[in-house]
Tab-separated table of C-alpha atoms and ligand atoms in Angstrom:
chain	number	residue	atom	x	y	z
A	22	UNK	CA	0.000	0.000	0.000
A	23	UNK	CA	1.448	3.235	-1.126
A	24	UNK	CA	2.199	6.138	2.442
A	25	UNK	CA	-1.289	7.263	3.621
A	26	UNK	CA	-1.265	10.855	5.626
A	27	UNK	CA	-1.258	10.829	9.311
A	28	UNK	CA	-4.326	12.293	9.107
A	29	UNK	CA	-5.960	9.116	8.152
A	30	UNK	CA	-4.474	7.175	11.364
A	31	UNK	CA	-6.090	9.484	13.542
A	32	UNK	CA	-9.389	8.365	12.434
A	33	UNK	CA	-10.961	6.999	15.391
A	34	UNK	CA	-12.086	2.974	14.660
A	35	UNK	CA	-15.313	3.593	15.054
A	36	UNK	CA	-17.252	6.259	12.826
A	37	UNK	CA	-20.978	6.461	14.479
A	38	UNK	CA	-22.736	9.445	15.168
A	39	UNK	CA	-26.139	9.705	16.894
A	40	UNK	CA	-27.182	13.368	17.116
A	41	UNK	CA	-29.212	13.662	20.043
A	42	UNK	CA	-31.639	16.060	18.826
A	43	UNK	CA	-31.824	17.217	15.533
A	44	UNK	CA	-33.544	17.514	12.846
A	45	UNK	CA	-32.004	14.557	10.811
A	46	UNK	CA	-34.290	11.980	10.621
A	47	UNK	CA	-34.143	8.697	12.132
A	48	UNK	CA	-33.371	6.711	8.961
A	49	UNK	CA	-30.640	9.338	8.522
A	50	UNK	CA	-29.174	8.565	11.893
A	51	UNK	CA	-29.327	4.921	11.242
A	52	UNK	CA	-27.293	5.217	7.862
A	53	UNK	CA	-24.511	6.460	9.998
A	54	UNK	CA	-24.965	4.108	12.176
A	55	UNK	CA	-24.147	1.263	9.643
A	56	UNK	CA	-20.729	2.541	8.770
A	57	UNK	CA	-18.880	0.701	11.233
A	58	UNK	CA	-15.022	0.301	10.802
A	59	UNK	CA	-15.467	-3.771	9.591
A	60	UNK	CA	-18.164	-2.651	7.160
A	61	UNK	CA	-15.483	-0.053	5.627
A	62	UNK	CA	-12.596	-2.576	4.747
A	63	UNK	CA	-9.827	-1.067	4.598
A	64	UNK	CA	-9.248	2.768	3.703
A	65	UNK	CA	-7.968	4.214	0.557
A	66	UNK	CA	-4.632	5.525	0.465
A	67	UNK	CA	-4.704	8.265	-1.350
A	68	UNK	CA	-5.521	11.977	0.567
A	69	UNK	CA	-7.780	12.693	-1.380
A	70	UNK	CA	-9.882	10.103	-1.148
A	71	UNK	CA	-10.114	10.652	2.925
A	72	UNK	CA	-13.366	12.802	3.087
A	73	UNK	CA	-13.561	13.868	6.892
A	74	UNK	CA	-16.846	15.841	7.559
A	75	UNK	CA	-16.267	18.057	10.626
A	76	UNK	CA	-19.886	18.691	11.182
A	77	UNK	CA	-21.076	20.069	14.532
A	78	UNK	CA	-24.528	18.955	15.856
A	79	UNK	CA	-24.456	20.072	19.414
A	80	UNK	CA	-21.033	19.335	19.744
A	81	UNK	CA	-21.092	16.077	18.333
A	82	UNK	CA	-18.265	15.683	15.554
A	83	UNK	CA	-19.486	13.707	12.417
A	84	UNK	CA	-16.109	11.898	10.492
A	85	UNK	CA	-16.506	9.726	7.581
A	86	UNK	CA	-13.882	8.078	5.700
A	87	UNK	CA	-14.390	6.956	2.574
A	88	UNK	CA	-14.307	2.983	2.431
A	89	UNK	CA	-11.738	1.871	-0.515
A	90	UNK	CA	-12.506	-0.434	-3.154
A	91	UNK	CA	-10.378	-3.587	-2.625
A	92	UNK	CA	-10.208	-6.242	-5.551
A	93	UNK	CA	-9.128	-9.813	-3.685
A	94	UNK	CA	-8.559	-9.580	-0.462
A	95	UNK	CA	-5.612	-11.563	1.048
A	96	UNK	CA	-7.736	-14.141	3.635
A	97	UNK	CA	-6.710	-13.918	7.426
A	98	UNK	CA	-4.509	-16.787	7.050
A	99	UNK	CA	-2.644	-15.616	4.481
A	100	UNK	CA	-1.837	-11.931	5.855
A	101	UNK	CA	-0.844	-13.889	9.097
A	102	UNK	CA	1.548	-16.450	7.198
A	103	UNK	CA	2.764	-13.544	5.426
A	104	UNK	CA	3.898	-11.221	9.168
A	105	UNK	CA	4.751	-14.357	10.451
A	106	UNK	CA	7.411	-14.987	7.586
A	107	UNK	CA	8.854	-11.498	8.484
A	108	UNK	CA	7.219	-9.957	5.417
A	109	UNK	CA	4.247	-7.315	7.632
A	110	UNK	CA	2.197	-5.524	4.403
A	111	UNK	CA	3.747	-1.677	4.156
A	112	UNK	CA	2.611	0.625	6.636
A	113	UNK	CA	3.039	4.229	6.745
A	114	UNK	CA	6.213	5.576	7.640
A	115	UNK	CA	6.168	7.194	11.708
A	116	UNK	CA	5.941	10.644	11.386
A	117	UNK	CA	8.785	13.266	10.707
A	118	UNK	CA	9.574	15.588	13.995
A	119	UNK	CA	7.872	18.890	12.754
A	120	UNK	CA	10.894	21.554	13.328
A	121	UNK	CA	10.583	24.580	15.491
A	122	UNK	CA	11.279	28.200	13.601
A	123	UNK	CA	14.717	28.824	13.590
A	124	UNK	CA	16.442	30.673	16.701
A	125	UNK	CA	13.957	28.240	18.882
A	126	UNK	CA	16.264	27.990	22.067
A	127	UNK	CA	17.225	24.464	22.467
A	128	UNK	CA	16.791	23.391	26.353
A	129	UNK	CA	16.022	19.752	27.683
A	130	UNK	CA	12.419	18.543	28.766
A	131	UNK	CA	10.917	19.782	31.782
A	132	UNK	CA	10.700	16.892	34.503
A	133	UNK	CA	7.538	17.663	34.709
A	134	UNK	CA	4.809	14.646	35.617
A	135	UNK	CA	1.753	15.903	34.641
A	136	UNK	CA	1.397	18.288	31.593
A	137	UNK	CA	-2.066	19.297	31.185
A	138	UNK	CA	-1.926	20.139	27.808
A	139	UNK	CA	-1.846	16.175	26.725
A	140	UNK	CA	-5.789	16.282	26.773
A	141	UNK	CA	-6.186	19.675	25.256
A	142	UNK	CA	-3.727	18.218	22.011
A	143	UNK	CA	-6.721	17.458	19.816
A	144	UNK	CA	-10.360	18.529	19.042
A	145	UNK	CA	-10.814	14.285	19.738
A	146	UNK	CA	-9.233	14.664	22.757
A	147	UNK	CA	-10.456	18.261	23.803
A	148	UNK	CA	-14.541	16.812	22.645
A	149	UNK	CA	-14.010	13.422	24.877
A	150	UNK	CA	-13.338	15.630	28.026
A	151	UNK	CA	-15.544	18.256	27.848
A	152	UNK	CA	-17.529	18.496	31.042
A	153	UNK	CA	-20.398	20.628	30.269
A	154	UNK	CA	-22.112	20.341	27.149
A	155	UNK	CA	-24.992	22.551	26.162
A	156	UNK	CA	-28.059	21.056	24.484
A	157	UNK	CA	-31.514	23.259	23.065
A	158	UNK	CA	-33.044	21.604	25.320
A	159	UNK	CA	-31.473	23.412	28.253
A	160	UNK	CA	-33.184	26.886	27.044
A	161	UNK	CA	-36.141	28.475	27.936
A	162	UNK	CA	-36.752	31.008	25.196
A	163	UNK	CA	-38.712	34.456	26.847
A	164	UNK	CA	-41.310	35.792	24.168
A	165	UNK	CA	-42.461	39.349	24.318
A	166	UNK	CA	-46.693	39.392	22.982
A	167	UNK	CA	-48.596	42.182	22.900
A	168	UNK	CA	-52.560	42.544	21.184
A	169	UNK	CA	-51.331	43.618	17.852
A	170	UNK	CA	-51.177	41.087	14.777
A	171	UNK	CA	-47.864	42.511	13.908
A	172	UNK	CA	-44.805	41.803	15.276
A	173	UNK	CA	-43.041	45.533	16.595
A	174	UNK	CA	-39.169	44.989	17.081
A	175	UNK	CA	-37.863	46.376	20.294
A	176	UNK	CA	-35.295	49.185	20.047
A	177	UNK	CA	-33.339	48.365	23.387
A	178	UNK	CA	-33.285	44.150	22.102
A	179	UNK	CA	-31.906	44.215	18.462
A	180	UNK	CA	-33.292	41.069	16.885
A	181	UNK	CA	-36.263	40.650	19.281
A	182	UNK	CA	-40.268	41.600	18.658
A	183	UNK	CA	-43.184	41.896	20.348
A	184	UNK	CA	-45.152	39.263	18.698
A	185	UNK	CA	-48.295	39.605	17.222
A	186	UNK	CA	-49.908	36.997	20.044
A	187	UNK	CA	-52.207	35.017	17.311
A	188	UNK	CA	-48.866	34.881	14.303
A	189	UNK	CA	-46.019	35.935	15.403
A	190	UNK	CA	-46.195	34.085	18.343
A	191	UNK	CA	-46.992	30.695	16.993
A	192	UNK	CA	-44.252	31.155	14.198
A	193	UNK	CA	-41.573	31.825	16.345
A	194	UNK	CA	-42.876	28.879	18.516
A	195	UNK	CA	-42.293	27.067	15.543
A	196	UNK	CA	-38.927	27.811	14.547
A	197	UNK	CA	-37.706	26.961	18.169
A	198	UNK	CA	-39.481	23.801	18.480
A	199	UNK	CA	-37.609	23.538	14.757
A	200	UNK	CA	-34.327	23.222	16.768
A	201	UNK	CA	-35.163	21.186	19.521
A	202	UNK	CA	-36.410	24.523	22.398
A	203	UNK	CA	-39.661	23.247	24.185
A	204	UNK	CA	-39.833	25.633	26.580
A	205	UNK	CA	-41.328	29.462	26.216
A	206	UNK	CA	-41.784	31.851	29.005
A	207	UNK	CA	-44.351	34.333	27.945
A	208	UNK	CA	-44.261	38.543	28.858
A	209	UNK	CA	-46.794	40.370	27.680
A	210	UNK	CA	-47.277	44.069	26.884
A	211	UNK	CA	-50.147	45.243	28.285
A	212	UNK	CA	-52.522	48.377	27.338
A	213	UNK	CA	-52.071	51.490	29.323
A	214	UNK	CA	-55.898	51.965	30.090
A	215	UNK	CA	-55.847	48.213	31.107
A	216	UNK	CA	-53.035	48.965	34.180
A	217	UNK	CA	-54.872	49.606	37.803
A	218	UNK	CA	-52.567	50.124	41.055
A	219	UNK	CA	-53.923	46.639	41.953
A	220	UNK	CA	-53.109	45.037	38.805
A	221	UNK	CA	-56.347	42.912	38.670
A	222	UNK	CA	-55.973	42.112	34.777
A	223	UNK	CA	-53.185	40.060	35.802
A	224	UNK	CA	-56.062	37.392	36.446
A	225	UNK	CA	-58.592	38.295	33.659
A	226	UNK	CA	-58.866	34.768	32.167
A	227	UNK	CA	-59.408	36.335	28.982
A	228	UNK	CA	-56.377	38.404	28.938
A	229	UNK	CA	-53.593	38.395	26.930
A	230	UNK	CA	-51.555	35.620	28.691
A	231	UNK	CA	-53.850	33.435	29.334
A	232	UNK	CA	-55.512	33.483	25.814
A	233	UNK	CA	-51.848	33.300	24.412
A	234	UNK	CA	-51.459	30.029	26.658
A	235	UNK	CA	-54.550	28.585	25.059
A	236	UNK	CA	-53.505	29.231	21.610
A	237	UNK	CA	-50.245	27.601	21.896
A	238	UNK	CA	-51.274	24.888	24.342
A	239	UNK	CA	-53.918	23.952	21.152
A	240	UNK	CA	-51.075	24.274	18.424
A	241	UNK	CA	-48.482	22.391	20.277
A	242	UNK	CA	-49.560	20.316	23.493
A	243	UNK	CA	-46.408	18.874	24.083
A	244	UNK	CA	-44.786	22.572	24.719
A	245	UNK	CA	-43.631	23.664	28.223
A	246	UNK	CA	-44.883	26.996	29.020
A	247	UNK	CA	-43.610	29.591	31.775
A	248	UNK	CA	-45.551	32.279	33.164
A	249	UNK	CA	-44.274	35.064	34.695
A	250	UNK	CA	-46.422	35.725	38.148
A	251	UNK	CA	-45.434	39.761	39.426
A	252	UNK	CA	-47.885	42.631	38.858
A	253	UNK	CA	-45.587	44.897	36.786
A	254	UNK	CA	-46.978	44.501	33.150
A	255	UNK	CA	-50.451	45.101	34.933
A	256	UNK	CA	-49.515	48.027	37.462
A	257	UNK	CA	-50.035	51.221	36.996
A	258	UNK	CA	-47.107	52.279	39.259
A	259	UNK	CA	-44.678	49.624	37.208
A	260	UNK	CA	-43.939	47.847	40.147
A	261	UNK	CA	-44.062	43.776	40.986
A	262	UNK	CA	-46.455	44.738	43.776
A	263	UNK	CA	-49.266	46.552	45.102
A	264	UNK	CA	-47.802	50.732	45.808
A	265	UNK	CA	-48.984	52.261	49.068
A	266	UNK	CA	-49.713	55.787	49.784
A	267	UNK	CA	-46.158	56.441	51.249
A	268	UNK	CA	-44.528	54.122	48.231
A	269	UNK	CA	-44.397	50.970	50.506
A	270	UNK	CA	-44.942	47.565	48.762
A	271	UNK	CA	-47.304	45.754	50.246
A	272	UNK	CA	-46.668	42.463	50.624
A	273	UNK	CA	-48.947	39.995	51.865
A	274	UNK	CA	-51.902	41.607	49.862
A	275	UNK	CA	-49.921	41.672	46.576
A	276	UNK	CA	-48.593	37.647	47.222
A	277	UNK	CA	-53.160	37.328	47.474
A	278	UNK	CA	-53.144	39.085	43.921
A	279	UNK	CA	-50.280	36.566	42.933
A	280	UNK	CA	-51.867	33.464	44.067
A	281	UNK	CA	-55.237	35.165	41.945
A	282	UNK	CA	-52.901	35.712	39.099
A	283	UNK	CA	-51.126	32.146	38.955
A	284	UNK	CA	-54.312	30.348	39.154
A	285	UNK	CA	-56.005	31.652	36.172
A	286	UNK	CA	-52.082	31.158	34.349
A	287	UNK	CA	-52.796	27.041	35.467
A	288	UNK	CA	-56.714	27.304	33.983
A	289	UNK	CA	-55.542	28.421	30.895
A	290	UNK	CA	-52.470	25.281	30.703
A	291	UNK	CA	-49.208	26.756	31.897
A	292	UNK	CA	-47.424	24.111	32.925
A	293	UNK	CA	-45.048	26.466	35.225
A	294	UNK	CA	-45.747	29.031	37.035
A	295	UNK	CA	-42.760	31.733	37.656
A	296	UNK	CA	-43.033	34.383	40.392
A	297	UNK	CA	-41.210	37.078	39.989
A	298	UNK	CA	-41.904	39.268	42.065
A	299	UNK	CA	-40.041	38.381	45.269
A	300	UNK	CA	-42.498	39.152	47.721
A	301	UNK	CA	-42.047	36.613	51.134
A	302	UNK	CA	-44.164	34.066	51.239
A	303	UNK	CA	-45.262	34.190	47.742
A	304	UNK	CA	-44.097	30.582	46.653
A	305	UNK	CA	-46.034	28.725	50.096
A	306	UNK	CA	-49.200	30.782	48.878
A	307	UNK	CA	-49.054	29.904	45.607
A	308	UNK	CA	-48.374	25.984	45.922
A	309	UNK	CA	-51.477	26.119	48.702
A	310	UNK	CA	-53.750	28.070	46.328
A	311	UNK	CA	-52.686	25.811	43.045
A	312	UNK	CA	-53.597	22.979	44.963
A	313	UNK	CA	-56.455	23.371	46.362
A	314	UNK	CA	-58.089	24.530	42.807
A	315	UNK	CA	-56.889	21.010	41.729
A	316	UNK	CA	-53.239	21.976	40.262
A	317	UNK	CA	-51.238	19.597	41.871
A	318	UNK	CA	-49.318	19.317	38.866
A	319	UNK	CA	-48.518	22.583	37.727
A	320	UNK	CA	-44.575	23.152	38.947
A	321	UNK	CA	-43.663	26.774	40.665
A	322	UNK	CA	-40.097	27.876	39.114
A	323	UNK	CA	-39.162	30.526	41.855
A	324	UNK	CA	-37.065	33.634	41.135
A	325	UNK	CA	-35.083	33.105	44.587
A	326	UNK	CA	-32.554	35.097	43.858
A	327	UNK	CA	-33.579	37.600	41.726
A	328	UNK	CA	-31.092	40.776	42.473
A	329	UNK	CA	-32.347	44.935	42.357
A	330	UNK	CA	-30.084	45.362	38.850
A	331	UNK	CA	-29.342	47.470	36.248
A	332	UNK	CA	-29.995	45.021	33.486
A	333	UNK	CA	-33.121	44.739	33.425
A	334	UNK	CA	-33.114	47.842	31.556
A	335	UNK	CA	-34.283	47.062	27.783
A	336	UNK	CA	-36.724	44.220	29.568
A	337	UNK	CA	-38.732	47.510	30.950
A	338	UNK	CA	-38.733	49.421	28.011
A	339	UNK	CA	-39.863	46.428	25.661
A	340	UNK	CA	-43.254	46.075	28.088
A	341	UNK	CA	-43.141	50.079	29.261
A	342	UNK	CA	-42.903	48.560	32.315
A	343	UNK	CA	-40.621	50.773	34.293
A	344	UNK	CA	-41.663	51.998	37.515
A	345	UNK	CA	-43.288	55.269	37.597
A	346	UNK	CA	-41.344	56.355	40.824
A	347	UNK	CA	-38.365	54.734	43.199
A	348	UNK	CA	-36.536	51.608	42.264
A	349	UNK	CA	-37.584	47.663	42.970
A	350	UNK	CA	-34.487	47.677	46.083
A	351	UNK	CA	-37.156	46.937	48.751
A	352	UNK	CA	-37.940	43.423	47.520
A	353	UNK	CA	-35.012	42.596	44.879
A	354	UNK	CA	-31.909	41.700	46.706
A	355	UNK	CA	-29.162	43.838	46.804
A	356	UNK	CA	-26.344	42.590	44.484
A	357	UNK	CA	-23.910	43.036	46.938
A	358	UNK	CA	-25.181	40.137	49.220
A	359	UNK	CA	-23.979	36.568	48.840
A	360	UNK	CA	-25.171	34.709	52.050
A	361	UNK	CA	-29.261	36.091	51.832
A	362	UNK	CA	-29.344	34.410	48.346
A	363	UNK	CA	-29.299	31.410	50.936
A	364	UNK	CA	-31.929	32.378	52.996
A	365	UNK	CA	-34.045	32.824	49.804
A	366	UNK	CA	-33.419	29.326	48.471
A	367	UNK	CA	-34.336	27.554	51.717
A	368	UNK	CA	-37.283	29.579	51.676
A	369	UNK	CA	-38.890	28.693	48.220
A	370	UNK	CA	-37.586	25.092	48.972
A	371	UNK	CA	-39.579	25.020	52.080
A	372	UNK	CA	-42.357	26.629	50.686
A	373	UNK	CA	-42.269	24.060	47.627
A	374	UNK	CA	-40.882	25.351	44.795
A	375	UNK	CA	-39.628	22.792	42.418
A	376	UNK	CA	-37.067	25.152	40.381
A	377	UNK	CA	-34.787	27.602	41.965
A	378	UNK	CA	-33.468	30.292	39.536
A	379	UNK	CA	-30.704	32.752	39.926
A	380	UNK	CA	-30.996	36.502	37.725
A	381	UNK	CA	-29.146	38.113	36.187
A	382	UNK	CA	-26.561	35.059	35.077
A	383	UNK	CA	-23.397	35.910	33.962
A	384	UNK	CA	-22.542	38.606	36.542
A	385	UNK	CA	-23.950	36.314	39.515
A	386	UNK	CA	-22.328	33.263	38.579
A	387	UNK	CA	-21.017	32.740	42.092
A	388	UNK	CA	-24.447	32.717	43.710
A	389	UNK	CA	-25.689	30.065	40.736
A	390	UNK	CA	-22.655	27.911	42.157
A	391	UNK	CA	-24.408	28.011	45.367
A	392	UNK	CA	-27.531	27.025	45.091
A	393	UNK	CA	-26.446	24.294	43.026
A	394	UNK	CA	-24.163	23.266	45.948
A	395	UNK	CA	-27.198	24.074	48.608
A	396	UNK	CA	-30.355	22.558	47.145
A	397	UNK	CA	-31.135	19.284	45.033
A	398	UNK	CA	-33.544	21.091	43.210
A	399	UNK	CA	-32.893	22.243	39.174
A	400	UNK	CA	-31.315	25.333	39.158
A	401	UNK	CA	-32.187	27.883	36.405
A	402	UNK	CA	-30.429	30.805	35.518
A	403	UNK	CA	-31.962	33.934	33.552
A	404	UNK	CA	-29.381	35.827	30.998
A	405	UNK	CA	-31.155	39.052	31.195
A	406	UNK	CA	-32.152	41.696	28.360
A	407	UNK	CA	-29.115	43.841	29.215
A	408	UNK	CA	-26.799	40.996	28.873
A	409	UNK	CA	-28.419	40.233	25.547
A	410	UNK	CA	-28.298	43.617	24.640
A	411	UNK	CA	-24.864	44.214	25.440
A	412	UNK	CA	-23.300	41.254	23.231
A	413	UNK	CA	-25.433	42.174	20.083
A	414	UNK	CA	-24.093	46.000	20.572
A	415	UNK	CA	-20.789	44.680	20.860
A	416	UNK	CA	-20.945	42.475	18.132
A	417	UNK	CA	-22.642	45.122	16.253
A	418	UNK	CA	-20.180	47.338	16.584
A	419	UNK	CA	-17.666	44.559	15.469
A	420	UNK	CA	-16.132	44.559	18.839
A	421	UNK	CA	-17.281	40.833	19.305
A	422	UNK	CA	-17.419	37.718	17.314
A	423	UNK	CA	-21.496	37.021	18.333
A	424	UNK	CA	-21.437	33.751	18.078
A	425	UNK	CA	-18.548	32.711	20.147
A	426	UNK	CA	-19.289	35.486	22.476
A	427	UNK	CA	-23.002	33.623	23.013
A	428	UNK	CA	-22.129	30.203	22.891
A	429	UNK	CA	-19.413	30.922	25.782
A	430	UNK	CA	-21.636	32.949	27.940
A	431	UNK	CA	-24.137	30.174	27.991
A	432	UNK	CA	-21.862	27.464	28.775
A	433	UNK	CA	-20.266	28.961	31.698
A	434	UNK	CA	-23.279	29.554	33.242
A	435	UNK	CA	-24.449	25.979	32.685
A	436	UNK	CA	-20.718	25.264	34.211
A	437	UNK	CA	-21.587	27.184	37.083
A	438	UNK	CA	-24.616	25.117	37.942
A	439	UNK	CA	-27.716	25.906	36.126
A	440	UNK	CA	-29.502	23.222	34.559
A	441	UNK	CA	-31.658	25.311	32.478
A	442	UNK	CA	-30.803	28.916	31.144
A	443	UNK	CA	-33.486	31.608	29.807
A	444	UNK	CA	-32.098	33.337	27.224
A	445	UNK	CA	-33.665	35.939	24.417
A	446	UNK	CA	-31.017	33.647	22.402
A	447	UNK	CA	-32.307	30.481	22.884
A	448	UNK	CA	-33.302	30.374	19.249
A	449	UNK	CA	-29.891	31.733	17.701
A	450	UNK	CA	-28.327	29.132	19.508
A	451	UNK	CA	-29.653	26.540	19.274
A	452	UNK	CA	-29.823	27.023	15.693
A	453	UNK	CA	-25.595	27.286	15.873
A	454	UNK	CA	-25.585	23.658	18.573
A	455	UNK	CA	-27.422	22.186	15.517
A	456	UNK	CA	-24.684	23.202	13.358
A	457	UNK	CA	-26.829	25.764	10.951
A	458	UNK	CA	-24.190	28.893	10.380
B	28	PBG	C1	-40.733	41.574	36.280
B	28	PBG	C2	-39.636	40.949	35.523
B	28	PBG	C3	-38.479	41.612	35.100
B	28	PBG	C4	-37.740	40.718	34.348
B	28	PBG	C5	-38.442	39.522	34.333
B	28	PBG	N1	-39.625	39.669	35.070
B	28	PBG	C6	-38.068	43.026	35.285
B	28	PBG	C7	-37.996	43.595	36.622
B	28	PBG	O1	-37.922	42.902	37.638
B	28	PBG	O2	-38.002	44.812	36.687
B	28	PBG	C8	-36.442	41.071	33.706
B	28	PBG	C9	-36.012	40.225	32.577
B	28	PBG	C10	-34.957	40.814	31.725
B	28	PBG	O3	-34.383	41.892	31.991
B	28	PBG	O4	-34.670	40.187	30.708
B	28	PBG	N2	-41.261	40.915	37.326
C-alpha cells in the first residue's frame, strides 16, 4: 500500500454518530450508524480520497472516511503467514519531527509529571473531556406578545419583537421547536388603560396571557410553558407589587393578587408558574392556592434570587414597564449580598418550589454555584435583556465575534450550575448547537 497521511491514522475505529436532537431523521441517523469500521474494509490511500466531515450537531463531531474499493482480499490466514514470515504488508512511515522556527532555544524537557496540555492536544481529545455540554433543550426562550397582529421589534433588544400573540407568536414557537427549544416563558405588553394600582388584569382569564397560553397549548400540546407571576406589566405604578400611599410595597396583599394571578395562568395550561416578584411568602401561597383549585401538577419555578439590577433595563422598556417612581431595592436583593441568596433558596424550597433560579446570570455566577451546591432542586439561571443587549451591541459594533461570544456565555453559566438557562437567544443558539451557520 502506497504512504497514507497521518491524518488518516487518527481516524478513530469507530465512525458512528447519533445526534441527540436534531432535525435529521431517524433513517438518517441509522445510515450512519451502519458505517462501522469492519463494514469499511480497509481505507484508501490516497488523501484525497479521505473525506472527513467536521460537522457540529451540538457538539457532536461527524467523520466519515471513505471505504476503498479492494479487488481480492488476502484471507486472514494468508496476511498472518505472510507477518509471520517477516514480510508485515507496508505501513506508513512514523511521522517526521515537525521543526521549530529557527532561533527556537534548544533546552532539555521539563521533569515535569503531569502536563495538562496532553488532553487539550486534539479537538478528539479536547470533545471526549468536555464536562459541560450545552443542548436546546437546556433553554427556555422568553417571548415578548402584545394585542397587535404585527410583530413591533424592540429598540433596546436588536433582533427581538413583540409578537403579534395570534402569528407571530406561533411562528416563532415554531422555529424553536424547529431546533429542539420546548420551553417558552411568555411577557406580555399590556394596554395602558388596562393597568390599575392593583393590577387585577393580571387574572382576567381572557387576557392576553392566558388566551396566548390557550392558543399555543392547542397548536403544540407537548410545549412547556412559563408564566411570569409579578404585577408589573399590569400596574399602573410599574412595580411587581401593590404601591402604598407612602410608596411601601405591600406584601402579603400583593402575594393574594399573585396566588389570583397564577391560578387563572394554570386554567388556561401553563405548565409552570414563575413568580417574579419576590415578595415573602409568595411561593407557600401559591403551591397552597394551586392545589387546592386542583393543580397539583402545575410546577412553581421561583425567582429566589432575583437581584435589584441594572440590566433589566431594555426588559422595561420592551413592556413600558418601568416603575413610575423609586426603584424595585425593597424586595429585589441587593447585588452586593452573597449569604441572603441562601436564605431565599431555603425559603422557596420550604415553601415548595420545584425550580430555583438565579438573575441576572453571567454577573452572579457565584451565587448560581451556590444554590447548586445548597439545594437538590434544578437550578435555572436567567441571561437578562441587558446581557443580551450588550453582546449584540458589541458584536454590532464589530467589537465581538457574536457567536462565540453567546455560545461561551451560555456554557459557563451551565458550568456554574444551572440546569436550564433563559435566554432571548435560545433560538440563535440553538440554531448554531445544531450546526446551521
Ligand atoms: C418583572 C420581571 C423583570 C424581568 C423579568 N420579570 C423586570 C424587573 O424585575 O423589573 C427582567 C427580565 C430581563 O431583563 O430580561 N417581574
Amino acid at each position: 500500500m502506497a504512504a497514507t497521511t497521518a491524518a488518516m491514522l487518527a481516524l478513530p475505529p469507530h465512525i458512528c454518530i447519533i445526534p441527540t436532537v436534531s432535525r435529521t431523521s431517524p433513517a438518517a441517523a441509522s445510515s450512519y450508524c451502519s458505517l462501522s469500521s469492519s463494514s469499511l474494509g480497509s481505507f484508501s490511500s490516497s488523501v484525497a480520497a479521505v473525506r472527513l466531515t467536521h460537522r457540529r450537531r451540538l457538539g457532536v463531531v461527524r467523520a466519515i472516511a471513505e471505504p476503498s474499493v479492494v479487488t481480492k482480499a488476502p484471507t486472514i490466514e494468508e496476511s498472518e503467514a505472510a507477518v509471520v514470515a517477516g514480510n508485515p504488508p507496508a505501513a506508513p512511515p512514523v511521522p517526521a519531527k515537525a521543526s521549530p522556527p529557527p532561533h527556537t532555544p534548544v533546552v532539555s524537557p521539563l521533569e515535569l509529571v503531569h502536563r495538562p496540555r496532553r488532553n487539550r492536544k486534539s479537538p478528539a481529545l479536547r470533545d471526549a473531556f468536555q464536562e459541560t455540554i450545552l443542548s436546546p433543550a437546556n433553554f427556555i426562550l422568553p417571548l415578548f406578545i402584545h394585542e397587535g397582529e404585527e410583530n413591533s421589534p424592540i429598540g433596546a433588544m436588536p433582533g427581538c419583537y413583540r409578537l403579534g400573540w395570534r402569528h407571530g407568536l406561533i411562528n416563532e414557537v415554531y422555529k424553536a421547536r424547529d431546533v429542539g427549544v420546548n420551553s417558552v416563558v411568555l411577557f406580555p405588553k399590556v394596554p395602558n388603560a388596562l393597568k390599575s394600582a392593583t393590577g387585577d388584569e393580571a387574572f382576567n382569564p381572557n387576557g392576553l396571557v392566558p388566551r396566548a397560553i390557550r392558543l399555543l397549548k392547542d397548536k403544540f400540546p407537548d410545549l412547556a410553558i412559563y408564566t411570569d407571576v409579578a404585577l408589573d406589566p399590569y400596574s399602573s405604578d410599574g412595580h411587581d407589587g401593590i404601591v402604598r400611599e407612602d410608596g411601601v410595597i405591600m406584601n402579603d396583599e400583593t402575594v393574594h393578587q399573585l396566588c389570583k394571578q397564577a391560578i387563572s395562568q394554570a386554567q388556561a395550561g401553563a405548565d409552570v408558574v414563575s413568580p417574579s416578584d419576590m415578595m415573602d411568602g409568595r411561593v407557600g401561597a401559591i403551591r397552597k392556592a394551586l392545589d387546592s383549585e386542583g393543580f397539583t401538577d402545575v410546577s412553581i419555578m421561583a425567582y429566589t434570587a432575583k437581584y435589584a439590577s441594572a440590566f433589566y433595563g431594555p426588559f422595561r422598556d420592551a413592556l413600558e414597564s418601568n416603575p413610575r417612581f423609586g426603584d424595585k431595592k425593597t424586595y429585589q436583593m441587593n447585588p452586593g449580598n452573597y449569604k441572603e441568596a441562601l436564605l431565599e433558596s431555603r425559603a422557596d424550597e420550604s415553601e415548595g418550589a420545584d425550580i430555583l433560579m438565579v438573575k441576572p446570570a453571567l454577573p452572579y455566577l457565584d451565587v448560581i454555584r451556590l444554590l447548586r451546591d445548597n439545594s437538590a432542586l434544578p437550578i435555572s439561571a436567567y441571561q437578562v435583556s441587558g446581557e443580551y443587549s450588550m453582546i449584540k451591541a458589541a458584536a454590532a459594533a464589530g467589537m465581538l465575534d457574536e457567536k462565540k461570544s453567546v455560545l461561551e456565555s451560555l456554557l459557563c453559566i451551565k458550568r456554574a450550575g444551572a440546569n436550564v438557562i433563559l435566554t432571548y437567544f435560545a433560538l440563535e443558539a440553538a440554531r448554531w448547537l445544531c450546526g446551521e451557520p
